[in-house]
Amino acid sequence: MTQSQALLSPSEAARLLGVSSKALRLYEERGFIKPLRDAAGWRHYGPDQIARLRQVVAFRGLGLSLKQIAGVLNGANEGLEDALASHQRQLEEQMAGTHGALEQVKLWRRDLLQGRVPDVAELIGDGPAISLTLPWPWDGERFELKQLAPVTYLVGPLGSGKTRLAMALATALGGVFHGLDRQAPEKLSEDAEAALAWLLDDGATASDQLRAVVAAVTDTAAATVLDLIEDGLDEVTQLALGAWLRRYTDNERPLVVMTRSSAVLDPDAVSPGHAILYCPANHSPPFEVMPVGGTPGFESLVSCLGTPEARARTAGMVVRMGSTPT
């Protein structure tokens, strides 16, 4: 057996694929993959198993539910067609916007060559979608965000001020801030029930915490800002929630989601048109991070995200220290 055909342990396969070992176990439970077993019964993954897992991870990146993935693997392509159509629409909208901006820049350069200075107002364009004075621990700097995405992930290390920023964003947007004390209503709306059904079908664990998150996301008419969205949710639920968020495209009810979970936010699978805001530890102003390795802030972003297991250990340490994650 060559090096490329070497068998991988669950932890090695998970690291290669950028998922957790528990995710591999979930995929096994759903029948997507059957790992090899050695004489002692330990799981291993060879080239065929890794190839199948790459398919599953790619389908998850497109926002397919586990039920839809099962259908695709069994030859039913309706779910995949819908996901690809949605992905295509998002890319086309993104390309159209970029093409329009490029043509405008060409016109401005042509004007300059002919001795005409472009109108400064045109260069600036419309006003920012968000404009606010940053709260403490910042020093009152102005913060502006040109465009508001359907989903904006808010990430930062402990003590970076991201909770206060989240509250300020909710106020600036005329939206609602949902803290960690969020409660599930006795009866969910029709939209919330549909979202909950999708999540449960995708492997999420039913809980009051999940019902509270679903109600917060679906039942607000304006922008919704959520404190650590993964709070109180197990790993399979966080994975399902991450996949559900990647499908969210409602520009009329944008979401700002604070998270430090790599199960909720996978930088390699951020949907086109979604955004990431990073709060630096040194309290310099927050800034948008592109989900591309090597771009400014990307490594800091990745260092703030952890698996649910790692996040649970961190939360336990913080509780023992007598403080609250922010």
mmCIF file of C-alpha atoms in Angstrom:
data_model
loop_
_atom_site.group_PDB
_atom_site.id
_atom_site.type_symbol
_atom_site.label_atom_id
_atom_site.label_comp_id
_atom_site.label_asym_id
_atom_site.label_seq_id
_atom_site.Cartn_x
_atom_site.Cartn_y
_atom_site.Cartn_z
ATOM 1 C CA MET A 1 0.000 0.000 0.000
ATOM 2 C CA THR A 2 1.446 3.384 -1.005
ATOM 3 C CA GLN A 3 1.564 6.428 1.252
ATOM 4 C CA SER A 4 -1.451 7.937 -0.568
ATOM 5 C CA GLN A 5 -3.417 4.748 0.132
ATOM 6 C CA ALA A 6 -2.542 4.587 3.836
ATOM 7 C CA LEU A 7 -5.432 4.091 6.211
ATOM 8 C CA LEU A 8 -6.367 7.062 8.381
ATOM 9 C CA SER A 9 -7.672 7.036 11.920
ATOM 10 C CA PRO A 10 -10.893 8.978 12.685
ATOM 11 C CA SER A 11 -8.909 11.924 14.039
ATOM 12 C CA GLU A 12 -6.613 11.956 10.986
ATOM 13 C CA ALA A 13 -9.543 11.707 8.571
ATOM 14 C CA ALA A 14 -11.409 14.464 10.433
ATOM 15 C CA ARG A 15 -8.365 16.744 10.305
ATOM 16 C CA LEU A 16 -7.878 16.061 6.584
ATOM 17 C CA LEU A 17 -11.515 16.859 5.820
ATOM 18 C CA GLY A 18 -11.855 19.808 8.187
ATOM 19 C CA VAL A 19 -14.648 18.244 10.245
ATOM 20 C CA SER A 20 -14.862 16.703 13.708
ATOM 21 C CA SER A 21 -14.609 13.024 14.623
ATOM 22 C CA LYS A 22 -18.192 13.247 15.886
ATOM 23 C CA ALA A 23 -19.299 14.422 12.454
ATOM 24 C CA LEU A 24 -17.733 11.290 10.955
ATOM 25 C CA ARG A 25 -19.656 9.201 13.475
ATOM 26 C CA LEU A 26 -22.873 11.016 12.519
ATOM 27 C CA TYR A 27 -22.252 10.314 8.822
ATOM 28 C CA GLU A 28 -21.660 6.675 9.674
ATOM 29 C CA GLU A 29 -24.921 6.522 11.650
ATOM 30 C CA ARG A 30 -26.762 7.968 8.641
ATOM 31 C CA GLY A 31 -25.279 5.287 6.386
ATOM 32 C CA PHE A 32 -23.182 7.660 4.253
ATOM 33 C CA ILE A 33 -19.940 5.872 5.029
ATOM 34 C CA LYS A 34 -18.857 2.478 6.305
ATOM 35 C CA PRO A 35 -15.356 2.722 7.793
ATOM 36 C CA LEU A 36 -12.954 -0.170 7.681
ATOM 37 C CA ARG A 37 -12.326 -2.087 10.894
ATOM 38 C CA ASP A 38 -9.114 -3.690 12.075
ATOM 39 C CA ALA A 39 -8.909 -6.909 14.102
ATOM 40 C CA ALA A 40 -9.514 -4.974 17.307
ATOM 41 C CA GLY A 41 -12.573 -3.238 15.869
ATOM 42 C CA TRP A 42 -10.999 0.206 15.494
ATOM 43 C CA ARG A 43 -12.302 2.406 12.675
ATOM 44 C CA HIS A 44 -10.049 3.337 9.729
ATOM 45 C CA TYR A 45 -10.630 5.222 6.485
ATOM 46 C CA GLY A 46 -9.052 4.297 3.151
ATOM 47 C CA PRO A 47 -9.082 6.146 -0.209
ATOM 48 C CA ASP A 48 -12.637 5.022 -1.075
ATOM 49 C CA GLN A 49 -14.024 6.106 2.276
ATOM 50 C CA ILE A 50 -12.222 9.460 2.110
ATOM 51 C CA ALA A 51 -13.560 10.060 -1.409
ATOM 52 C CA ARG A 52 -17.125 9.429 -0.225
ATOM 53 C CA LEU A 53 -16.609 11.679 2.803
ATOM 54 C CA ARG A 54 -15.317 14.475 0.556
ATOM 55 C CA GLN A 55 -18.619 14.226 -1.325
ATOM 56 C CA VAL A 56 -20.604 14.490 1.895
ATOM 57 C CA VAL A 57 -18.578 17.468 3.122
ATOM 58 C CA ALA A 58 -19.023 19.201 -0.251
ATOM 59 C CA PHE A 59 -22.791 18.613 -0.146
ATOM 60 C CA ARG A 60 -22.875 20.049 3.372
ATOM 61 C CA GLY A 61 -20.994 23.089 2.085
ATOM 62 C CA LEU A 62 -23.785 23.617 -0.461
ATOM 63 C CA GLY A 63 -26.293 23.609 2.394
ATOM 64 C CA LEU A 64 -27.892 20.212 1.812
ATOM 65 C CA SER A 65 -29.538 18.590 4.818
ATOM 66 C CA LEU A 66 -28.507 15.113 5.863
ATOM 67 C CA LYS A 67 -31.800 13.763 4.482
ATOM 68 C CA GLN A 68 -31.119 15.448 1.134
ATOM 69 C CA ILE A 69 -27.571 14.071 1.088
ATOM 70 C CA ALA A 70 -28.955 10.586 1.687
ATOM 71 C CA GLY A 71 -31.252 11.062 -1.288
ATOM 72 C CA VAL A 72 -28.440 12.282 -3.537
ATOM 73 C CA LEU A 73 -26.207 9.361 -2.579
ATOM 74 C CA ASN A 74 -29.100 7.054 -3.435
ATOM 75 C CA GLY A 75 -29.634 8.644 -6.855
ATOM 76 C CA ALA A 76 -32.321 11.257 -6.087
ATOM 77 C CA ASN A 77 -30.896 14.575 -7.292
ATOM 78 C CA GLU A 78 -33.770 16.966 -6.518
ATOM 79 C CA GLY A 79 -32.125 18.318 -3.380
ATOM 80 C CA LEU A 80 -28.801 18.763 -5.134
ATOM 81 C CA GLU A 81 -30.439 20.519 -8.084
ATOM 82 C CA ASP A 82 -32.145 22.999 -5.753
ATOM 83 C CA ALA A 83 -28.916 23.620 -3.836
ATOM 84 C CA LEU A 84 -26.887 24.125 -7.015
ATOM 85 C CA ALA A 85 -29.546 26.444 -8.438
ATOM 86 C CA SER A 86 -29.468 28.540 -5.275
ATOM 87 C CA HIS A 87 -25.661 28.586 -5.304
ATOM 88 C CA GLN A 88 -25.687 29.625 -8.973
ATOM 89 C CA ARG A 89 -28.109 32.487 -8.268
ATOM 90 C CA GLN A 90 -25.911 33.768 -5.469
ATOM 91 C CA LEU A 91 -22.801 33.621 -7.657
ATOM 92 C CA GLU A 92 -24.589 35.341 -10.557
ATOM 93 C CA GLU A 93 -25.781 38.142 -8.272
ATOM 94 C CA GLN A 94 -22.264 38.522 -6.927
ATOM 95 C CA MET A 95 -20.786 38.562 -10.448
ATOM 96 C CA ALA A 96 -23.383 41.072 -11.669
ATOM 97 C CA GLY A 97 -22.530 43.427 -8.848
ATOM 98 C CA THR A 98 -18.808 43.060 -9.470
ATOM 99 C CA HIS A 99 -19.252 43.545 -13.233
ATOM 100 C CA GLY A 100 -21.280 46.716 -12.702
ATOM 101 C CA ALA A 101 -18.687 48.142 -10.329
ATOM 102 C CA LEU A 102 -15.875 47.275 -12.773
ATOM 103 C CA GLU A 103 -17.636 49.030 -15.669
ATOM 104 C CA GLN A 104 -18.151 52.112 -13.495
ATOM 105 C CA VAL A 105 -14.457 52.209 -12.581
ATOM 106 C CA LYS A 106 -13.583 51.983 -16.303
ATOM 107 C CA LEU A 107 -15.829 54.992 -16.992
ATOM 108 C CA TRP A 108 -14.192 56.978 -14.192
ATOM 109 C CA ARG A 109 -10.715 56.190 -15.550
ATOM 110 C CA ARG A 110 -11.837 57.239 -19.035
ATOM 111 C CA ASP A 111 -13.083 60.529 -17.569
ATOM 112 C CA LEU A 112 -9.725 61.093 -15.905
ATOM 113 C CA LEU A 113 -7.857 60.499 -19.192
ATOM 114 C CA GLN A 114 -10.092 63.144 -20.769
ATOM 115 C CA GLY A 115 -9.385 65.620 -17.990
ATOM 116 C CA ARG A 116 -12.630 65.173 -16.074
ATOM 117 C CA VAL A 117 -12.520 64.327 -12.359
ATOM 118 C CA PRO A 118 -15.230 61.862 -11.288
ATOM 119 C CA ASP A 119 -17.899 63.168 -8.923
ATOM 120 C CA VAL A 120 -16.748 62.390 -5.369
ATOM 121 C CA ALA A 121 -20.316 61.523 -4.397
ATOM 122 C CA GLU A 122 -20.387 58.902 -7.162
ATOM 123 C CA LEU A 123 -17.110 57.437 -5.929
ATOM 124 C CA ILE A 124 -18.509 57.074 -2.442
ATOM 125 C CA GLY A 125 -21.841 55.712 -3.639
ATOM 126 C CA ASP A 126 -24.783 55.270 -1.307
ATOM 127 C CA GLY A 127 -24.352 55.697 2.410
ATOM 128 C CA PRO A 128 -23.199 52.793 4.562
ATOM 129 C CA ALA A 129 -25.661 50.137 5.644
ATOM 130 C CA ILE A 130 -24.360 50.472 9.216
ATOM 131 C CA SER A 131 -22.825 53.545 10.817
ATOM 132 C CA LEU A 132 -22.268 53.853 14.561
ATOM 133 C CA THR A 133 -19.907 55.065 17.244
ATOM 134 C CA LEU A 134 -18.130 52.093 18.742
ATOM 135 C CA PRO A 135 -18.930 51.508 22.429
ATOM 136 C CA TRP A 136 -16.428 50.814 25.194
ATOM 137 C CA PRO A 137 -13.824 49.184 25.133
ATOM 138 C CA TRP A 138 -13.181 51.159 21.953
ATOM 139 C CA ASP A 139 -12.349 54.843 22.123
ATOM 140 C CA GLY A 140 -15.439 56.167 20.369
ATOM 141 C CA GLU A 141 -14.210 55.487 16.820
ATOM 142 C CA ARG A 142 -16.747 55.464 13.998
ATOM 143 C CA PHE A 143 -17.590 52.106 12.485
ATOM 144 C CA GLU A 144 -19.191 51.762 9.073
ATOM 145 C CA LEU A 145 -20.189 48.769 7.024
ATOM 146 C CA LYS A 146 -20.966 49.452 3.367
ATOM 147 C CA GLN A 147 -23.270 46.498 2.817
ATOM 148 C CA LEU A 148 -25.214 44.264 5.169
ATOM 149 C CA ALA A 149 -25.162 40.569 4.266
ATOM 150 C CA PRO A 150 -28.054 38.153 4.864
ATOM 151 C CA VAL A 151 -25.801 36.553 7.495
ATOM 152 C CA THR A 152 -22.897 38.337 9.168
ATOM 153 C CA TYR A 153 -20.814 36.212 11.534
ATOM 154 C CA LEU A 154 -19.290 38.161 14.428
ATOM 155 C CA VAL A 155 -16.107 36.609 15.833
ATOM 156 C CA GLY A 156 -13.449 37.688 18.300
ATOM 157 C CA PRO A 157 -11.403 36.457 21.268
ATOM 158 C CA LEU A 158 -12.533 36.703 24.877
ATOM 159 C CA GLY A 159 -12.668 40.289 26.090
ATOM 160 C CA SER A 160 -12.608 41.778 22.584
ATOM 161 C CA GLY A 161 -15.910 43.629 23.094
ATOM 162 C CA LYS A 162 -17.903 41.671 20.522
ATOM 163 C CA THR A 163 -20.966 41.363 22.782
ATOM 164 C CA ARG A 164 -21.157 45.134 23.195
ATOM 165 C CA LEU A 165 -20.625 45.552 19.457
ATOM 166 C CA ALA A 166 -23.461 43.089 18.808
ATOM 167 C CA MET A 167 -25.804 45.117 21.015
ATOM 168 C CA ALA A 168 -24.753 48.354 19.293
ATOM 169 C CA LEU A 169 -25.340 46.769 15.868
ATOM 170 C CA ALA A 170 -28.851 45.746 16.890
ATOM 171 C CA THR A 171 -29.608 49.324 17.911
ATOM 172 C CA ALA A 172 -28.101 50.792 14.726
ATOM 173 C CA LEU A 173 -30.106 48.393 12.568
ATOM 174 C CA GLY A 174 -33.347 48.945 14.429
ATOM 175 C CA GLY A 175 -33.350 45.237 15.135
ATOM 176 C CA VAL A 176 -33.515 42.917 18.125
ATOM 177 C CA PHE A 177 -30.636 41.642 20.249
ATOM 178 C CA HIS A 178 -31.108 38.163 21.708
ATOM 179 C CA GLY A 179 -28.759 37.448 24.602
ATOM 180 C CA LEU A 180 -27.912 34.141 26.246
ATOM 181 C CA ASP A 181 -31.072 34.408 28.375
ATOM 182 C CA ARG A 182 -33.284 33.864 25.307
ATOM 183 C CA GLN A 183 -36.369 31.754 25.974
ATOM 184 C CA ALA A 184 -38.380 29.492 23.689
ATOM 185 C CA PRO A 185 -42.025 30.533 23.261
ATOM 186 C CA GLU A 186 -44.748 28.060 24.184
ATOM 187 C CA LYS A 187 -45.862 27.887 20.543
ATOM 188 C CA LEU A 188 -43.618 28.369 17.513
ATOM 189 C CA SER A 189 -44.724 30.209 14.394
ATOM 190 C CA GLU A 190 -45.189 28.355 11.122
ATOM 191 C CA ASP A 191 -41.805 29.602 9.856
ATOM 192 C CA ALA A 192 -40.107 28.544 13.079
ATOM 193 C CA GLU A 193 -41.710 25.097 12.956
ATOM 194 C CA ALA A 194 -40.488 24.634 9.370
ATOM 195 C CA ALA A 195 -36.933 25.679 10.311
ATOM 196 C CA LEU A 196 -36.979 23.428 13.377
ATOM 197 C CA ALA A 197 -38.180 20.480 11.288
ATOM 198 C CA TRP A 198 -35.309 21.033 8.825
ATOM 199 C CA LEU A 199 -32.771 21.145 11.662
ATOM 200 C CA LEU A 200 -34.119 18.037 13.381
ATOM 201 C CA ASP A 201 -34.111 16.201 10.056
ATOM 202 C CA ASP A 202 -30.493 17.248 9.697
ATOM 203 C CA GLY A 203 -29.534 15.555 12.942
ATOM 204 C CA ALA A 204 -30.060 18.377 15.458
ATOM 205 C CA THR A 205 -31.046 17.450 19.000
ATOM 206 C CA ALA A 206 -34.417 18.799 20.123
ATOM 207 C CA SER A 207 -34.045 21.206 23.056
ATOM 208 C CA ASP A 208 -35.476 24.399 24.496
ATOM 209 C CA GLN A 209 -32.228 26.168 23.553
ATOM 210 C CA LEU A 210 -32.657 25.212 19.904
ATOM 211 C CA ARG A 211 -36.322 26.270 19.925
ATOM 212 C CA ALA A 212 -35.272 29.631 21.380
ATOM 213 C CA VAL A 213 -32.661 30.155 18.638
ATOM 214 C CA VAL A 214 -35.086 29.178 15.876
ATOM 215 C CA ALA A 215 -37.771 31.499 17.250
ATOM 216 C CA ALA A 216 -35.286 34.373 17.520
ATOM 217 C CA VAL A 217 -34.106 33.928 13.930
ATOM 218 C CA THR A 218 -37.475 33.429 12.244
ATOM 219 C CA ASP A 219 -39.943 35.533 14.235
ATOM 220 C CA THR A 220 -38.352 38.994 14.018
ATOM 221 C CA ALA A 221 -39.507 41.292 11.220
ATOM 222 C CA ALA A 222 -36.277 43.323 11.189
ATOM 223 C CA ALA A 223 -32.612 42.517 11.738
ATOM 224 C CA THR A 224 -31.792 39.887 14.359
ATOM 225 C CA VAL A 225 -28.576 39.867 16.379
ATOM 226 C CA LEU A 226 -27.759 36.791 18.455
ATOM 227 C CA ASP A 227 -25.237 36.376 21.228
ATOM 228 C CA LEU A 228 -23.222 33.133 21.005
ATOM 229 C CA ILE A 229 -25.648 31.140 18.899
ATOM 230 C CA GLU A 230 -24.100 27.799 19.867
ATOM 231 C CA ASP A 231 -24.698 28.315 23.609
ATOM 232 C CA GLY A 232 -26.279 25.191 25.105
ATOM 233 C CA LEU A 233 -26.311 23.252 21.818
ATOM 234 C CA ASP A 234 -24.476 19.967 21.244
ATOM 235 C CA GLU A 235 -22.166 19.316 18.320
ATOM 236 C CA VAL A 236 -24.635 17.675 15.952
ATOM 237 C CA THR A 237 -27.020 20.577 16.523
ATOM 238 C CA GLN A 238 -24.286 23.118 15.848
ATOM 239 C CA LEU A 239 -23.387 21.321 12.622
ATOM 240 C CA ALA A 240 -27.020 21.379 11.522
ATOM 241 C CA LEU A 241 -27.353 25.039 12.483
ATOM 242 C CA GLY A 242 -24.227 25.913 10.502
ATOM 243 C CA ALA A 243 -25.675 24.209 7.419
ATOM 244 C CA TRP A 244 -29.016 25.987 7.917
ATOM 245 C CA LEU A 245 -27.346 29.393 8.198
ATOM 246 C CA ARG A 246 -25.448 28.802 4.944
ATOM 247 C CA ARG A 247 -28.844 28.503 3.219
ATOM 248 C CA TYR A 248 -30.156 31.795 4.642
ATOM 249 C CA THR A 249 -30.648 34.486 1.985
ATOM 250 C CA ASP A 250 -33.282 36.856 3.428
ATOM 251 C CA ASN A 251 -31.865 40.370 2.904
ATOM 252 C CA GLU A 252 -35.004 41.881 4.434
ATOM 253 C CA ARG A 253 -34.336 40.176 7.781
ATOM 254 C CA PRO A 254 -30.545 40.057 8.042
ATOM 255 C CA LEU A 255 -28.851 38.069 10.795
ATOM 256 C CA VAL A 256 -25.803 39.014 12.828
ATOM 257 C CA VAL A 257 -24.618 35.840 14.523
ATOM 258 C CA MET A 258 -21.943 35.860 17.197
ATOM 259 C CA THR A 259 -20.027 32.570 17.294
ATOM 260 C CA ARG A 260 -16.750 30.967 18.244
ATOM 261 C CA SER A 261 -17.695 27.500 16.992
ATOM 262 C CA SER A 262 -16.065 25.955 13.940
ATOM 263 C CA ALA A 263 -19.176 23.775 13.616
ATOM 264 C CA VAL A 264 -21.341 26.864 13.111
ATOM 265 C CA LEU A 265 -18.832 28.858 11.059
ATOM 266 C CA ASP A 266 -16.594 26.937 8.669
ATOM 267 C CA PRO A 267 -14.410 29.557 6.927
ATOM 268 C CA ASP A 268 -13.950 27.193 3.979
ATOM 269 C CA ALA A 269 -17.711 26.928 3.411
ATOM 270 C CA VAL A 270 -19.009 30.480 3.882
ATOM 271 C CA SER A 271 -21.845 31.117 1.437
ATOM 272 C CA PRO A 272 -21.336 33.734 -1.297
ATOM 273 C CA GLY A 273 -22.719 37.049 -0.096
ATOM 274 C CA HIS A 274 -22.322 36.232 3.597
ATOM 275 C CA ALA A 275 -19.824 38.202 5.695
ATOM 276 C CA ILE A 276 -17.506 37.837 8.697
ATOM 277 C CA LEU A 277 -16.692 40.634 11.156
ATOM 278 C CA TYR A 278 -13.656 40.230 13.394
ATOM 279 C CA CYS A 279 -13.065 42.053 16.688
ATOM 280 C CA PRO A 280 -9.309 42.234 17.402
ATOM 281 C CA ALA A 281 -7.996 41.523 20.884
ATOM 282 C CA ASN A 282 -6.181 44.885 20.990
ATOM 283 C CA HIS A 283 -9.482 46.789 20.615
ATOM 284 C CA SER A 284 -8.601 48.272 17.266
ATOM 285 C CA PRO A 285 -11.785 48.767 15.207
ATOM 286 C CA PRO A 286 -13.601 45.646 13.960
ATOM 287 C CA PHE A 287 -13.119 44.800 10.300
ATOM 288 C CA GLU A 288 -14.480 42.440 7.686
ATOM 289 C CA VAL A 289 -12.430 39.296 7.020
ATOM 290 C CA MET A 290 -12.485 37.481 3.714
ATOM 291 C CA PRO A 291 -12.785 33.690 4.201
ATOM 292 C CA VAL A 292 -9.587 33.093 2.230
ATOM 293 C CA GLY A 293 -6.310 31.930 3.697
ATOM 294 C CA GLY A 294 -3.578 34.596 3.658
ATOM 295 C CA THR A 295 -5.973 37.567 3.650
ATOM 296 C CA PRO A 296 -5.807 40.115 6.511
ATOM 297 C CA GLY A 297 -7.261 38.751 9.725
ATOM 298 C CA PHE A 298 -7.895 35.224 8.432
ATOM 299 C CA GLU A 299 -5.422 33.475 10.722
ATOM 300 C CA SER A 300 -6.690 35.434 13.737
ATOM 301 C CA LEU A 301 -10.235 34.461 12.806
ATOM 302 C CA VAL A 302 -9.364 30.774 12.584
ATOM 303 C CA SER A 303 -7.556 30.903 15.932
ATOM 304 C CA CYS A 304 -10.771 32.160 17.582
ATOM 305 C CA LEU A 305 -12.869 29.266 16.289
ATOM 306 C CA GLY A 306 -12.846 25.936 18.043
ATOM 307 C CA THR A 307 -14.656 22.630 17.899
ATOM 308 C CA PRO A 308 -17.643 22.234 20.231
ATOM 309 C CA GLU A 309 -15.520 20.016 22.483
ATOM 310 C CA ALA A 310 -12.782 22.649 22.737
ATOM 311 C CA ARG A 311 -15.327 25.423 23.251
ATOM 312 C CA ALA A 312 -16.963 23.430 26.060
ATOM 313 C CA ARG A 313 -13.603 23.053 27.811
ATOM 314 C CA THR A 314 -12.947 26.784 27.423
ATOM 315 C CA ALA A 315 -16.379 27.656 28.789
ATOM 316 C CA GLY A 316 -15.771 25.413 31.794
ATOM 317 C CA MET A 317 -12.471 27.125 32.523
ATOM 318 C CA VAL A 318 -14.071 30.552 32.216
ATOM 319 C CA VAL A 319 -16.854 29.605 34.635
ATOM 320 C CA ARG A 320 -14.307 28.384 37.177
ATOM 321 C CA MET A 321 -12.431 31.676 36.764
ATOM 322 C CA GLY A 322 -15.634 33.544 37.563
ATOM 323 C CA SER A 323 -16.161 35.388 34.279
ATOM 324 C CA THR A 324 -18.393 35.116 31.229
ATOM 325 C CA PRO A 325 -17.240 34.535 27.613
ATOM 326 C CA THR A 326 -17.682 37.623 25.434
#
